[in-house]
Amino acid sequence: MMNKFWLILLCFIGLILSPVAFGWNDSDKDGVPDIKDACPHTPLGVLVDASGCDKSRLFKPVCLITTDDRVYPDTCIQATELALNFEFAKTEILYSQWQILAQIKQFLQLNDVKLCLIGHTDAVGSVEANQLLSEARAKTVKGILVEDYGFDPERFIVRGMGTRSPISTNDTPVGRALNRRVNFLVELDH
């Protein structure tokens, strides 16, 4: 009798803790676990797709800066702020960043242009290591655009900037996180 009680108690505790232990939390209650949720703050009652994003939402038109500091396409007034952010010393793209990749995919489908994929790092580590890491981040993005989305590899130019172009301070964790990124610039053939 006592063994049955302990067995039931352990099963009950296991059921309660299993979502936490296995990352099955769903903070916004949209039916998509947080670990796979690309849109983690979806309002209650919104119908979502498999990535946790609003099914009815269509992307706004994407406008990117060109390598000569203009906005492309010409119909745009202001550039869209798009950058993929990375964890410290990593080249893997976080699931939360795939929404940005989807916007880049849409942009490339609508515009027959080349993109410069420019990788950046924070200032932690050696100059040489950060240069290699920034290039590897840009190559990871190219790999997804080519292998997963099927774009011609000739449409992409990969550059690594290392620590040379920070957009924030490297003195705080938040600033360093903003500096770990890949930006997208349109390369227009002249």
Tab-separated table of N, CA and C in Angstrom, residues 26-159:
chain	number	residue	atom	x	y	z
A	26	ASP	N	4.527	26.976	-22.340
A	26	ASP	CA	3.872	27.776	-23.369
A	26	ASP	C	3.395	29.060	-22.714
A	27	SER	N	4.299	30.016	-22.549
A	27	SER	CA	4.026	31.239	-21.797
A	27	SER	C	2.851	32.042	-22.335
A	28	ASP	N	2.712	32.103	-23.666
A	28	ASP	CA	1.628	32.909	-24.243
A	28	ASP	C	0.373	32.085	-24.554
A	29	LYS	N	0.381	30.814	-24.184
A	29	LYS	CA	-0.793	29.929	-24.297
A	29	LYS	C	-1.346	29.846	-25.717
A	30	ASP	N	-0.432	29.768	-26.715
A	30	ASP	CA	-0.873	29.668	-28.105
A	30	ASP	C	-0.772	28.245	-28.655
A	31	GLY	N	-0.339	27.306	-27.810
A	31	GLY	CA	-0.245	25.914	-28.240
A	31	GLY	C	1.112	25.537	-28.806
A	32	VAL	N	2.052	26.480	-28.854
A	32	VAL	CA	3.399	26.217	-29.362
A	32	VAL	C	4.370	26.376	-28.194
A	33	PRO	N	5.178	25.341	-27.896
A	33	PRO	CA	6.109	25.446	-26.770
A	33	PRO	C	7.072	26.612	-26.946
A	34	ASP	N	7.425	27.238	-25.834
A	34	ASP	CA	8.322	28.402	-25.863
A	34	ASP	C	9.608	28.129	-26.631
A	35	ILE	N	10.142	26.934	-26.506
A	35	ILE	CA	11.415	26.606	-27.152
A	35	ILE	C	11.307	26.648	-28.680
A	36	LYS	N	10.086	26.541	-29.224
A	36	LYS	CA	9.883	26.564	-30.679
A	36	LYS	C	9.068	27.777	-31.134
A	37	ASP	N	8.767	28.692	-30.228
A	37	ASP	CA	7.888	29.815	-30.518
A	37	ASP	C	8.666	30.990	-31.102
A	38	ALA	N	8.483	31.260	-32.402
A	38	ALA	CA	9.164	32.373	-33.065
A	38	ALA	C	8.510	33.710	-32.733
A	39	CYS	N	7.275	33.677	-32.250
A	39	CYS	CA	6.546	34.884	-31.838
A	39	CYS	C	6.068	34.662	-30.402
A	40	PRO	N	6.954	34.852	-29.416
A	40	PRO	CA	6.667	34.431	-28.050
A	40	PRO	C	5.629	35.244	-27.286
A	41	HIS	N	5.152	36.342	-27.818
A	41	HIS	CA	4.194	37.160	-27.074
A	41	HIS	C	2.882	37.335	-27.843
A	42	THR	N	2.413	36.264	-28.472
A	42	THR	CA	1.163	36.314	-29.224
A	42	THR	C	0.001	36.555	-28.265
A	43	PRO	N	-0.885	37.511	-28.587
A	43	PRO	CA	-2.049	37.747	-27.722
A	43	PRO	C	-2.944	36.503	-27.642
A	44	LEU	N	-3.629	36.351	-26.515
A	44	LEU	CA	-4.518	35.218	-26.307
A	44	LEU	C	-5.620	35.181	-27.361
A	45	GLY	N	-5.926	34.007	-27.854
A	45	GLY	CA	-7.014	33.818	-28.804
A	45	GLY	C	-6.639	33.983	-30.266
A	46	VAL	N	-5.400	34.365	-30.552
A	46	VAL	CA	-4.964	34.544	-31.933
A	46	VAL	C	-4.606	33.181	-32.515
A	47	LEU	N	-5.109	32.887	-33.707
A	47	LEU	CA	-4.794	31.639	-34.398
A	47	LEU	C	-3.371	31.720	-34.927
A	48	VAL	N	-2.524	30.732	-34.539
A	48	VAL	CA	-1.113	30.781	-34.906
A	48	VAL	C	-0.731	29.617	-35.799
A	49	ASP	N	0.390	29.784	-36.520
A	49	ASP	CA	0.935	28.696	-37.333
A	49	ASP	C	1.870	27.845	-36.466
A	50	ALA	N	2.553	26.893	-37.075
A	50	ALA	CA	3.405	25.965	-36.334
A	50	ALA	C	4.571	26.650	-35.635
A	51	SER	N	4.941	27.837	-36.082
A	51	SER	CA	6.037	28.554	-35.441
A	51	SER	C	5.553	29.496	-34.348
A	52	GLY	N	4.240	29.540	-34.090
A	52	GLY	CA	3.704	30.372	-33.031
A	52	GLY	C	3.384	31.793	-33.449
A	53	CYS	N	3.391	32.071	-34.762
A	53	CYS	CA	3.111	33.418	-35.259
A	53	CYS	C	1.690	33.503	-35.798
A	54	ASP	N	1.110	34.676	-35.726
A	54	ASP	CA	-0.254	34.948	-36.177
A	54	ASP	C	-0.418	34.516	-37.635
A	55	LYS	N	-1.367	33.587	-37.873
A	55	LYS	CA	-1.572	33.069	-39.234
A	55	LYS	C	-2.061	34.136	-40.202
A	56	SER	N	-2.815	35.092	-39.712
A	56	SER	CA	-3.392	36.096	-40.609
A	56	SER	C	-2.414	37.225	-40.922
A	57	ARG	N	-1.320	37.281	-40.184
A	57	ARG	CA	-0.358	38.372	-40.362
A	57	ARG	C	0.445	38.186	-41.643
A	58	LEU	N	0.497	39.205	-42.413
A	58	LEU	CA	1.367	39.211	-43.589
A	58	LEU	C	2.521	40.155	-43.292
A	59	PHE	N	3.678	39.820	-43.797
A	59	PHE	CA	4.819	40.690	-43.566
A	59	PHE	C	4.622	42.020	-44.270
A	60	LYS	N	5.052	43.076	-43.611
A	60	LYS	CA	5.080	44.380	-44.250
A	60	LYS	C	6.199	44.353	-45.279
A	61	PRO	N	6.127	45.197	-46.283
A	61	PRO	CA	7.211	45.245	-47.264
A	61	PRO	C	8.547	45.547	-46.580
A	62	VAL	N	9.583	44.865	-47.024
A	62	VAL	CA	10.917	45.059	-46.464
A	62	VAL	C	11.688	46.030	-47.347
A	63	CYS	N	12.312	47.001	-46.715
A	63	CYS	CA	13.136	47.988	-47.396
A	63	CYS	C	14.521	47.914	-46.778
A	64	LEU	N	15.537	47.686	-47.594
A	64	LEU	CA	16.899	47.534	-47.088
A	64	LEU	C	17.813	48.632	-47.599
A	65	ILE	N	18.863	48.881	-46.844
A	65	ILE	CA	19.892	49.839	-47.245
A	65	ILE	C	20.772	49.173	-48.305
A	66	THR	N	21.195	49.963	-49.278
A	66	THR	CA	22.114	49.453	-50.299
A	66	THR	C	23.553	49.705	-49.850
A	67	THR	N	24.490	49.116	-50.544
A	67	THR	CA	25.897	49.300	-50.204
A	67	THR	C	26.358	50.741	-50.413
A	68	ASP	N	25.574	51.526	-51.181
A	68	ASP	CA	25.918	52.948	-51.335
A	68	ASP	C	24.950	53.852	-50.558
A	69	ASP	N	24.410	53.325	-49.463
A	69	ASP	CA	23.593	54.064	-48.484
A	69	ASP	C	22.280	54.645	-49.012
A	70	ARG	N	21.685	53.995	-50.000
A	70	ARG	CA	20.339	54.373	-50.426
A	70	ARG	C	19.369	53.351	-49.854
A	71	VAL	N	18.091	53.577	-50.017
A	71	VAL	CA	17.077	52.626	-49.572
A	71	VAL	C	16.529	51.921	-50.802
A	72	TYR	N	16.404	50.590	-50.707
A	72	TYR	CA	15.920	49.781	-51.823
A	72	TYR	C	14.727	48.970	-51.361
A	73	PRO	N	13.693	48.865	-52.214
A	73	PRO	CA	13.487	49.457	-53.535
A	73	PRO	C	13.181	50.955	-53.453
A	74	ASP	N	13.177	51.587	-54.617
A	74	ASP	CA	12.995	53.038	-54.704
A	74	ASP	C	11.666	53.515	-54.137
A	75	THR	N	10.688	52.615	-54.043
A	75	THR	CA	9.375	52.987	-53.511
A	75	THR	C	9.408	53.171	-51.997
A	76	CYS	N	10.493	52.802	-51.365
A	76	CYS	CA	10.616	52.904	-49.905
A	76	CYS	C	11.101	54.286	-49.479
A	77	ILE	N	10.624	54.711	-48.344
A	77	ILE	CA	11.063	55.977	-47.760
A	77	ILE	C	12.087	55.715	-46.664
A	78	GLN	N	11.878	54.622	-45.925
A	78	GLN	CA	12.714	54.327	-44.765
A	78	GLN	C	13.105	52.853	-44.776
A	79	ALA	N	14.308	52.550	-44.315
A	79	ALA	CA	14.794	51.173	-44.267
A	79	ALA	C	14.150	50.413	-43.110
A	80	THR	N	13.945	49.128	-43.310
A	80	THR	CA	13.438	48.239	-42.281
A	80	THR	C	14.628	47.787	-41.436
A	81	GLU	N	14.492	47.874	-40.132
A	81	GLU	CA	15.563	47.435	-39.233
A	81	GLU	C	15.535	45.910	-39.128
A	82	LEU	N	16.395	45.247	-39.864
A	82	LEU	CA	16.480	43.790	-39.820
A	82	LEU	C	17.906	43.358	-39.524
A	83	ALA	N	18.071	42.597	-38.486
A	83	ALA	CA	19.369	42.005	-38.159
A	83	ALA	C	19.100	40.700	-37.431
A	84	LEU	N	19.905	39.703	-37.729
A	84	LEU	CA	19.845	38.439	-37.000
A	84	LEU	C	20.816	38.534	-35.839
A	85	ASN	N	20.355	38.244	-34.642
A	85	ASN	CA	21.217	38.299	-33.470
A	85	ASN	C	21.642	36.907	-33.042
A	86	PHE	N	22.804	36.831	-32.419
A	86	PHE	CA	23.414	35.555	-32.059
A	86	PHE	C	23.784	35.524	-30.583
A	87	GLU	N	23.870	34.330	-30.046
A	87	GLU	CA	24.364	34.151	-28.694
A	87	GLU	C	25.880	34.309	-28.702
A	88	PHE	N	26.456	34.493	-27.530
A	88	PHE	CA	27.887	34.701	-27.393
A	88	PHE	C	28.672	33.532	-27.993
A	89	ALA	N	29.607	33.849	-28.879
A	89	ALA	CA	30.536	32.892	-29.497
A	89	ALA	C	29.830	31.792	-30.291
A	90	LYS	N	28.615	32.026	-30.749
A	90	LYS	CA	27.850	31.015	-31.487
A	90	LYS	C	27.580	31.481	-32.915
A	91	THR	N	27.389	30.488	-33.790
A	91	THR	CA	27.007	30.783	-35.178
A	91	THR	C	25.620	30.244	-35.500
A	92	GLU	N	25.026	29.480	-34.581
A	92	GLU	CA	23.695	28.924	-34.835
A	92	GLU	C	22.643	30.024	-34.712
A	93	ILE	N	21.653	29.940	-35.585
A	93	ILE	CA	20.581	30.931	-35.560
A	93	ILE	C	19.503	30.451	-34.598
A	94	LEU	N	19.163	31.304	-33.652
A	94	LEU	CA	18.125	30.987	-32.681
A	94	LEU	C	16.775	30.881	-33.381
A	95	TYR	N	15.928	30.019	-32.863
A	95	TYR	CA	14.612	29.845	-33.468
A	95	TYR	C	13.829	31.155	-33.485
A	96	SER	N	14.041	31.983	-32.479
A	96	SER	CA	13.333	33.274	-32.412
A	96	SER	C	13.730	34.209	-33.551
A	97	GLN	N	14.832	33.926	-34.232
A	97	GLN	CA	15.323	34.775	-35.317
A	97	GLN	C	14.801	34.344	-36.693
A	98	TRP	N	14.115	33.205	-36.769
A	98	TRP	CA	13.675	32.696	-38.059
A	98	TRP	C	12.606	33.579	-38.702
A	99	GLN	N	11.908	34.357	-37.917
A	99	GLN	CA	10.930	35.288	-38.491
A	99	GLN	C	11.652	36.317	-39.368
A	100	ILE	N	12.833	36.744	-38.950
A	100	ILE	CA	13.616	37.689	-39.751
A	100	ILE	C	14.072	37.021	-41.043
A	101	LEU	N	14.486	35.755	-40.954
A	101	LEU	CA	14.861	35.020	-42.167
A	101	LEU	C	13.679	34.912	-43.132
A	102	ALA	N	12.478	34.729	-42.596
A	102	ALA	CA	11.291	34.662	-43.454
A	102	ALA	C	11.061	35.989	-44.167
A	103	GLN	N	11.340	37.102	-43.497
A	103	GLN	CA	11.201	38.408	-44.136
A	103	GLN	C	12.253	38.591	-45.233
A	104	ILE	N	13.461	38.121	-44.979
A	104	ILE	CA	14.517	38.197	-45.999
A	104	ILE	C	14.143	37.316	-47.189
A	105	LYS	N	13.586	36.153	-46.919
A	105	LYS	CA	13.135	35.268	-47.996
A	105	LYS	C	12.101	35.981	-48.863
A	106	GLN	N	11.128	36.608	-48.227
A	106	GLN	CA	10.101	37.344	-48.969
A	106	GLN	C	10.736	38.461	-49.798
A	107	PHE	N	11.686	39.189	-49.214
A	107	PHE	CA	12.360	40.268	-49.924
A	107	PHE	C	13.064	39.731	-51.169
A	108	LEU	N	13.776	38.623	-51.015
A	108	LEU	CA	14.508	38.044	-52.147
A	108	LEU	C	13.576	37.499	-53.221
A	109	GLN	N	12.408	37.014	-52.831
A	109	GLN	CA	11.441	36.525	-53.815
A	109	GLN	C	10.855	37.670	-54.631
A	110	LEU	N	10.737	38.833	-54.017
A	110	LEU	CA	10.135	39.983	-54.694
A	110	LEU	C	11.147	40.862	-55.430
A	111	ASN	N	12.430	40.725	-55.102
A	111	ASN	CA	13.457	41.604	-55.667
A	111	ASN	C	14.628	40.775	-56.173
A	112	ASP	N	14.964	40.944	-57.430
A	112	ASP	CA	16.072	40.209	-58.034
A	112	ASP	C	17.372	40.981	-57.820
A	113	VAL	N	17.897	40.891	-56.601
A	113	VAL	CA	19.114	41.616	-56.236
A	113	VAL	C	20.070	40.681	-55.505
A	114	LYS	N	21.306	41.138	-55.371
A	114	LYS	CA	22.277	40.440	-54.541
A	114	LYS	C	22.232	41.040	-53.139
A	115	LEU	N	22.486	40.208	-52.141
A	115	LEU	CA	22.548	40.683	-50.763
A	115	LEU	C	23.947	40.483	-50.207
A	116	CYS	N	24.434	41.495	-49.511
A	116	CYS	CA	25.651	41.358	-48.722
A	116	CYS	C	25.221	40.925	-47.326
A	117	LEU	N	25.757	39.811	-46.876
A	117	LEU	CA	25.491	39.305	-45.536
A	117	LEU	C	26.702	39.680	-44.699
A	118	ILE	N	26.520	40.607	-43.775
A	118	ILE	CA	27.646	41.169	-43.053
A	118	ILE	C	27.583	40.744	-41.592
A	119	GLY	N	28.544	39.911	-41.202
A	119	GLY	CA	28.607	39.401	-39.834
A	119	GLY	C	29.379	40.312	-38.914
A	120	HIS	N	28.943	40.340	-37.644
A	120	HIS	CA	29.568	41.184	-36.627
A	120	HIS	C	29.697	40.396	-35.320
A	121	THR	N	30.574	40.862	-34.451
A	121	THR	CA	30.735	40.270	-33.124
A	121	THR	C	30.789	41.375	-32.077
A	122	ASP	N	30.735	40.959	-30.826
A	122	ASP	CA	31.024	41.909	-29.754
A	122	ASP	C	32.544	41.990	-29.599
A	123	ALA	N	33.034	42.717	-28.605
A	123	ALA	CA	34.481	42.938	-28.473
A	123	ALA	C	35.166	41.949	-27.528
A	124	VAL	N	34.454	40.909	-27.090
A	124	VAL	CA	35.061	39.926	-26.203
A	124	VAL	C	35.869	38.942	-27.046
A	125	GLY	N	37.129	38.730	-26.689
A	125	GLY	CA	37.973	37.802	-27.440
A	125	GLY	C	38.965	38.529	-28.324
A	126	SER	N	39.777	37.746	-29.009
A	126	SER	CA	40.822	38.327	-29.856
A	126	SER	C	40.239	38.849	-31.169
A	127	VAL	N	40.953	39.770	-31.768
A	127	VAL	CA	40.541	40.344	-33.052
A	127	VAL	C	40.420	39.245	-34.107
A	128	GLU	N	41.404	38.332	-34.137
A	128	GLU	CA	41.405	37.258	-35.139
A	128	GLU	C	40.218	36.323	-34.950
A	129	ALA	N	39.955	35.919	-33.711
A	129	ALA	CA	38.840	35.010	-33.430
A	129	ALA	C	37.505	35.663	-33.787
A	130	ASN	N	37.360	36.945	-33.468
A	130	ASN	CA	36.120	37.646	-33.787
A	130	ASN	C	35.936	37.818	-35.293
A	131	GLN	N	37.016	38.031	-36.010
A	131	GLN	CA	36.918	38.128	-37.473
A	131	GLN	C	36.398	36.816	-38.054
A	132	LEU	N	36.978	35.707	-37.625
A	132	LEU	CA	36.534	34.393	-38.104
A	132	LEU	C	35.093	34.107	-37.695
A	133	LEU	N	34.727	34.468	-36.473
A	133	LEU	CA	33.360	34.244	-35.991
A	133	LEU	C	32.351	35.063	-36.794
A	134	SER	N	32.687	36.299	-37.096
A	134	SER	CA	31.759	37.140	-37.865
A	134	SER	C	31.550	36.585	-39.275
A	135	GLU	N	32.613	36.088	-39.888
A	135	GLU	CA	32.495	35.465	-41.213
A	135	GLU	C	31.657	34.182	-41.136
A	136	ALA	N	31.876	33.396	-40.088
A	136	ALA	CA	31.127	32.148	-39.923
A	136	ALA	C	29.638	32.417	-39.731
A	137	ARG	N	29.294	33.479	-39.023
A	137	ARG	CA	27.881	33.835	-38.842
A	137	ARG	C	27.242	34.178	-40.184
A	138	ALA	N	27.925	34.971	-40.979
A	138	ALA	CA	27.391	35.339	-42.296
A	138	ALA	C	27.267	34.105	-43.192
A	139	LYS	N	28.232	33.191	-43.112
A	139	LYS	CA	28.169	31.952	-43.909
A	139	LYS	C	27.012	31.059	-43.467
A	140	THR	N	26.722	31.042	-42.175
A	140	THR	CA	25.573	30.272	-41.677
A	140	THR	C	24.280	30.797	-42.285
A	141	VAL	N	24.137	32.108	-42.319
A	141	VAL	CA	22.936	32.720	-42.899
A	141	VAL	C	22.846	32.385	-44.387
A	142	LYS	N	23.949	32.491	-45.092
A	142	LYS	CA	23.960	32.138	-46.521
A	142	LYS	C	23.556	30.678	-46.703
A	143	GLY	N	24.074	29.808	-45.867
A	143	GLY	CA	23.738	28.392	-45.961
A	143	GLY	C	22.244	28.137	-45.854
A	144	ILE	N	21.587	28.828	-44.951
A	144	ILE	CA	20.137	28.661	-44.802
A	144	ILE	C	19.407	29.210	-46.021
A	145	LEU	N	19.819	30.373	-46.493
A	145	LEU	CA	19.160	30.975	-47.653
A	145	LEU	C	19.336	30.125	-48.909
A	146	VAL	N	20.468	29.463	-49.033
A	146	VAL	CA	20.747	28.637	-50.205
A	146	VAL	C	20.171	27.229	-50.040
A	147	GLU	N	20.526	26.571	-48.944
A	147	GLU	CA	20.151	25.164	-48.765
A	147	GLU	C	18.702	24.974	-48.349
A	148	ASP	N	18.200	25.812	-47.437
A	148	ASP	CA	16.828	25.645	-46.960
A	148	ASP	C	15.806	26.361	-47.840
A	149	TYR	N	16.166	27.549	-48.339
A	149	TYR	CA	15.209	28.342	-49.113
A	149	TYR	C	15.416	28.232	-50.607
A	150	GLY	N	16.529	27.658	-51.052
A	150	GLY	CA	16.734	27.379	-52.469
A	150	GLY	C	17.198	28.544	-53.324
A	151	PHE	N	17.738	29.585	-52.724
A	151	PHE	CA	18.233	30.713	-53.513
A	151	PHE	C	19.594	30.392	-54.116
A	152	ASP	N	19.882	31.005	-55.257
A	152	ASP	CA	21.153	30.841	-55.948
A	152	ASP	C	22.277	31.408	-55.077
A	153	PRO	N	23.329	30.634	-54.823
A	153	PRO	CA	24.422	31.129	-53.974
A	153	PRO	C	25.111	32.374	-54.539
A	154	GLU	N	24.983	32.590	-55.840
A	154	GLU	CA	25.597	33.768	-56.459
A	154	GLU	C	24.899	35.069	-56.049
A	155	ARG	N	23.753	34.968	-55.401
A	155	ARG	CA	23.024	36.158	-54.968
A	155	ARG	C	23.549	36.718	-53.652
A	156	PHE	N	24.553	36.068	-53.068
A	156	PHE	CA	25.011	36.473	-51.742
A	156	PHE	C	26.512	36.736	-51.707
A	157	ILE	N	26.860	37.804	-51.023
A	157	ILE	CA	28.249	38.158	-50.760
A	157	ILE	C	28.407	38.089	-49.242
A	158	VAL	N	29.386	37.341	-48.787
A	158	VAL	CA	29.596	37.145	-47.353
A	158	VAL	C	30.778	37.982	-46.901
A	159	ARG	N	30.559	38.769	-45.841
A	159	ARG	CA	31.636	39.584	-45.285
A	159	ARG	C	31.606	39.480	-43.759
